[in-house]
C-alpha cells in the first residue's frame, strides 16, 4: 500500500488545487462530479497547498456548483459557439417573359390577320416558330380570300425555301390568294423558286413549282418568269426528275413563258424544249399535265416553224 500513496496524493492535489482555481472561472468540459478522497498520507505535501480538510471543504462547497457549471460550460463550449449570420439572400428577380417564349406553343390562330401580325412580330426572335405557326394555322385549309401577307414575312419565307421544310407549304398556301401572289412577286419569289427548284426534291419541289405557276397567273409574275434567264432550263431539268405533279406545274410554267408576247426573247431553242416535253409526257404525268403539254407542243412547233401555219 505504501507504493500507491504517491498516486493518490497526486490525485488529491489535482482534484483540490485545480478545481478550486477553475471553479471560479469556467470549468473544463471533462470535469466530473465528486472525487473519492483517499486517506491522508503522513508526509507533507510537496506543494504549498492548504491543509487536508481544505480538500473536503473544496469538494463539498463546489460539488453541486461543479455539476451545474460543468453542464453549462460543456453546452456553451460544444453547441453555443457563435456562428456568423449569412447575409440575407435577395429575392430572385421575376422571370422575364418575352413574346417568343409563348408564341411557339400556340396551336393555331384562325384569324389570318392576327396570324400574319403575330408571325411577323416573331420573326426577330424565332423564325422557325413563326413558320411552324403559319404551317399549323394556314396550310390545312387555306382560303383563297386572304388578307395581304406582311412583306417582311414573305421575304423571310422566300429566303428559307431551301432550309425550312414548311416554307414551300406556306408559300403555296399563300399563293392561292391573288393578293398574296402580288406580295410574293414583289418580294422576289419568282426568282427564288426558279433558282432553288433544282435543289428541291419530292413534295417540296412540287409545291414550289405549283406556287410559281400560280404567280404566273398575274401579269407581274408572268413578266418576271419570262425575264429570268434560268427559267426555261430549270423547268426542263425538273421535268426529268419530278413526279406527275411536278411535271404538270413545270409544263404550266413553260406554257406561260412560250405563250406570251415575249416568247421571241427566249434563248432556249423551241425544238429542244419540245423534245423534253415529249419525254415528260411519255412518263408518268397527270391528266392536266398531258393536256397542257399537248397545247405547249403545238406552241413550240409553231415557234420552230412560224411560216407553217401561214401555208396551211
XYZ file of C-alpha atoms in Angstrom, residues 22-305:
284
model
C -11.019 26.725 -12.236
C -14.345 26.661 -10.427
C -14.100 30.421 -10.086
C -13.968 30.858 -13.887
C -15.067 28.290 -16.471
C -14.829 24.570 -15.685
C -13.312 22.114 -18.040
C -15.871 20.179 -20.042
C -14.237 16.951 -18.949
C -14.694 17.585 -15.217
C -16.753 15.057 -13.359
C -18.646 15.186 -10.074
C -17.077 14.355 -6.701
C -13.705 12.662 -6.461
C -13.325 9.980 -3.742
C -10.838 11.023 -1.033
C -8.037 8.628 -0.107
C -6.631 8.543 3.468
C -4.275 11.409 4.326
C -0.638 10.334 3.913
C 1.755 11.099 6.764
C 4.328 13.064 4.688
C 3.688 16.735 3.992
C 2.612 17.729 0.513
C 5.386 18.838 -1.889
C 3.463 21.946 -2.925
C 2.296 24.804 -0.684
C -1.336 23.916 -0.535
C -3.934 24.203 2.201
C -4.493 21.578 4.895
C -6.173 18.300 4.299
C -9.551 19.493 5.377
C -9.443 22.027 2.581
C -9.888 19.245 0.015
C -13.031 18.104 1.707
C -14.226 21.668 2.028
C -13.417 22.335 -1.660
C -15.290 19.304 -2.825
C -18.280 19.820 -0.565
C -18.581 23.524 -1.405
C -18.191 23.089 -5.146
C -19.827 19.702 -5.643
C -23.259 20.968 -6.598
C -21.926 24.035 -8.397
C -19.408 21.927 -10.333
C -22.143 19.664 -11.682
C -24.301 22.540 -12.932
C -21.358 24.664 -14.078
C -19.802 21.741 -15.891
C -23.023 21.019 -17.767
C -23.437 24.678 -18.627
C -19.791 25.015 -19.676
C -19.964 21.918 -21.901
C -23.061 23.166 -23.593
C -21.523 26.533 -24.268
C -18.278 25.067 -25.494
C -19.723 22.436 -27.799
C -23.022 23.807 -29.100
C -23.317 27.502 -28.445
C -20.368 28.688 -30.474
C -21.340 31.872 -32.252
C -21.803 31.342 -35.972
C -21.816 34.153 -38.478
C -25.242 35.006 -39.753
C -25.332 34.619 -43.542
C -26.376 37.706 -45.439
C -29.999 37.688 -46.494
C -30.498 36.143 -49.880
C -32.107 38.644 -52.190
C -35.296 37.548 -53.777
C -34.670 36.317 -57.329
C -35.970 38.654 -59.969
C -39.199 37.582 -61.589
C -38.728 35.663 -64.840
C -38.654 37.889 -67.857
C -41.356 36.833 -70.225
C -40.948 37.666 -73.848
C -43.229 37.071 -76.722
C -41.258 34.252 -78.301
C -41.474 32.144 -75.107
C -45.179 31.744 -75.565
C -45.875 32.003 -79.260
C -44.215 28.680 -80.247
C -46.733 26.877 -78.031
C -49.755 28.414 -79.763
C -51.595 25.694 -81.636
C -53.384 27.714 -84.297
C -54.653 31.233 -84.923
C -57.770 31.071 -87.094
C -57.877 34.794 -87.749
C -55.454 35.299 -90.644
C -54.964 38.998 -89.975
C -53.886 38.218 -86.432
C -51.876 35.221 -87.638
C -49.829 37.354 -90.033
C -49.322 40.022 -87.371
C -48.133 37.564 -84.716
C -45.870 35.700 -87.134
C -44.374 38.945 -88.408
C -43.546 40.044 -84.856
C -41.981 36.690 -84.090
C -39.533 36.807 -86.993
C -36.953 38.757 -84.991
C -36.921 36.244 -82.138
C -37.715 32.793 -83.517
C -38.156 32.332 -87.261
C -38.780 28.591 -87.044
C -41.572 29.078 -84.522
C -43.184 31.680 -86.785
C -43.045 29.332 -89.781
C -44.460 26.411 -87.812
C -47.280 28.614 -86.548
C -48.092 29.613 -90.124
C -47.969 25.983 -91.197
C -50.398 24.838 -88.487
C -52.819 27.715 -88.975
C -52.765 28.318 -92.724
C -51.756 25.154 -94.575
C -54.505 22.655 -93.592
C -57.338 24.728 -95.087
C -56.014 27.829 -96.826
C -58.766 30.188 -98.024
C -58.495 31.868 -101.407
C -59.588 35.200 -99.947
C -56.712 36.139 -97.639
C -55.517 39.431 -96.205
C -52.177 40.629 -97.600
C -49.168 38.937 -96.019
C -46.651 41.367 -94.481
C -43.730 41.896 -96.896
C -41.164 41.131 -94.185
C -42.816 37.800 -93.501
C -42.948 36.968 -97.208
C -39.269 37.812 -97.686
C -38.279 35.666 -94.697
C -40.332 32.810 -96.107
C -38.725 33.087 -99.545
C -35.248 33.301 -98.037
C -35.769 29.909 -96.344
C -37.200 27.905 -99.231
C -34.196 25.561 -99.229
C -33.620 25.287 -95.479
C -37.117 25.122 -93.971
C -39.480 22.263 -94.737
C -42.694 24.242 -94.068
C -41.582 27.117 -96.338
C -42.846 25.629 -99.613
C -46.124 24.609 -97.969
C -46.725 28.125 -96.697
C -45.741 29.777 -99.983
C -48.141 27.581 -101.942
C -50.943 28.226 -99.443
C -50.344 31.983 -99.642
C -50.277 31.978 -103.446
C -53.795 30.578 -103.538
C -54.802 34.178 -102.852
C -54.325 36.631 -105.714
C -53.446 39.403 -103.259
C -50.588 37.362 -101.836
C -49.376 36.372 -105.308
C -48.655 40.033 -105.855
C -46.904 40.273 -102.490
C -44.822 37.205 -103.357
C -43.821 38.533 -106.780
C -42.847 41.900 -105.315
C -40.774 40.113 -102.658
C -38.788 38.222 -105.330
C -40.473 34.836 -105.035
C -40.312 34.091 -108.772
C -36.533 34.235 -108.944
C -36.197 32.433 -105.593
C -38.288 29.476 -106.754
C -36.528 29.250 -110.125
C -33.106 29.232 -108.502
C -33.963 26.844 -105.673
C -36.070 24.336 -107.642
C -33.086 22.225 -108.814
C -32.080 21.675 -105.173
C -35.549 20.602 -104.051
C -36.893 17.080 -104.356
C -40.224 15.381 -103.907
C -43.175 17.258 -102.410
C -41.185 20.446 -101.614
C -40.221 20.753 -105.284
C -43.800 20.135 -106.407
C -45.207 22.751 -104.027
C -42.611 25.336 -105.080
C -43.437 24.767 -108.778
C -47.168 24.971 -108.037
C -46.644 28.316 -106.297
C -44.592 29.525 -109.258
C -47.335 28.590 -111.729
C -49.877 30.445 -109.565
C -47.655 33.523 -109.541
C -47.537 33.349 -113.342
C -51.310 33.915 -113.469
C -50.832 37.620 -112.714
C -49.115 39.852 -115.297
C -46.259 40.796 -112.961
C -45.436 37.163 -112.254
C -45.552 36.138 -115.916
C -43.249 39.002 -116.812
C -40.802 38.017 -114.082
C -40.582 34.382 -115.158
C -40.154 35.266 -118.831
C -37.342 37.663 -117.982
C -35.437 35.146 -115.862
C -32.606 33.574 -117.866
C -32.721 30.290 -115.924
C -36.454 29.752 -116.045
C -36.548 27.564 -119.186
C -33.516 25.337 -118.467
C -34.641 24.835 -114.863
C -38.166 23.826 -115.913
C -36.726 21.404 -118.460
C -34.453 19.914 -115.799
C -37.127 19.442 -113.141
C -39.479 17.782 -115.667
C -36.998 14.940 -115.929
C -36.721 14.244 -112.187
C -40.042 15.099 -110.559
C -43.249 13.120 -110.358
C -46.510 13.623 -112.173
C -47.454 16.775 -110.288
C -44.035 18.327 -110.707
C -44.156 17.758 -114.469
C -47.605 19.284 -114.618
C -46.525 22.510 -112.919
C -43.285 22.791 -114.901
C -45.197 22.383 -118.166
C -47.628 25.051 -116.994
C -44.768 27.488 -116.361
C -43.253 26.749 -119.784
C -46.642 27.328 -121.368
C -46.740 30.774 -119.783
C -43.205 31.542 -120.952
C -43.722 30.498 -124.561
C -47.308 31.625 -124.792
C -46.677 35.296 -124.147
C -45.680 38.250 -126.232
C -42.061 37.900 -125.061
C -41.663 34.386 -126.411
C -39.285 35.538 -129.149
C -36.851 36.729 -126.489
C -36.210 33.239 -125.127
C -32.745 31.888 -125.814
C -33.652 28.210 -125.452
C -34.453 26.679 -128.859
C -38.099 25.579 -129.025
C -37.057 22.278 -130.625
C -35.039 21.237 -127.563
C -37.821 22.213 -125.215
C -40.323 20.290 -127.328
C -38.221 17.110 -127.083
C -38.050 17.485 -123.291
C -41.820 17.940 -123.082
C -42.409 14.861 -125.248
C -40.207 12.766 -122.967
C -42.044 14.062 -119.927
C -45.429 13.184 -121.425
C -44.270 9.631 -122.175
C -43.663 9.003 -118.496
C -45.940 9.430 -115.515
C -47.946 12.614 -115.866
C -51.294 13.903 -114.633
C -54.266 14.444 -116.925
C -53.945 18.219 -116.639
C -50.224 17.915 -117.385
C -50.874 15.925 -120.536
C -53.482 18.407 -121.702
C -51.274 21.418 -121.111
C -48.310 19.524 -122.561
C -50.178 18.948 -125.810
C -51.002 22.635 -126.059
C -47.390 23.543 -125.311
C -46.109 21.240 -128.059
C -48.305 22.998 -130.601
C -46.981 26.366 -129.448
C -43.377 25.193 -129.646
C -43.937 23.695 -133.080
C -45.322 26.985 -134.294
C -42.336 28.861 -132.856
C -39.944 26.431 -134.578
C -41.621 26.896 -137.966
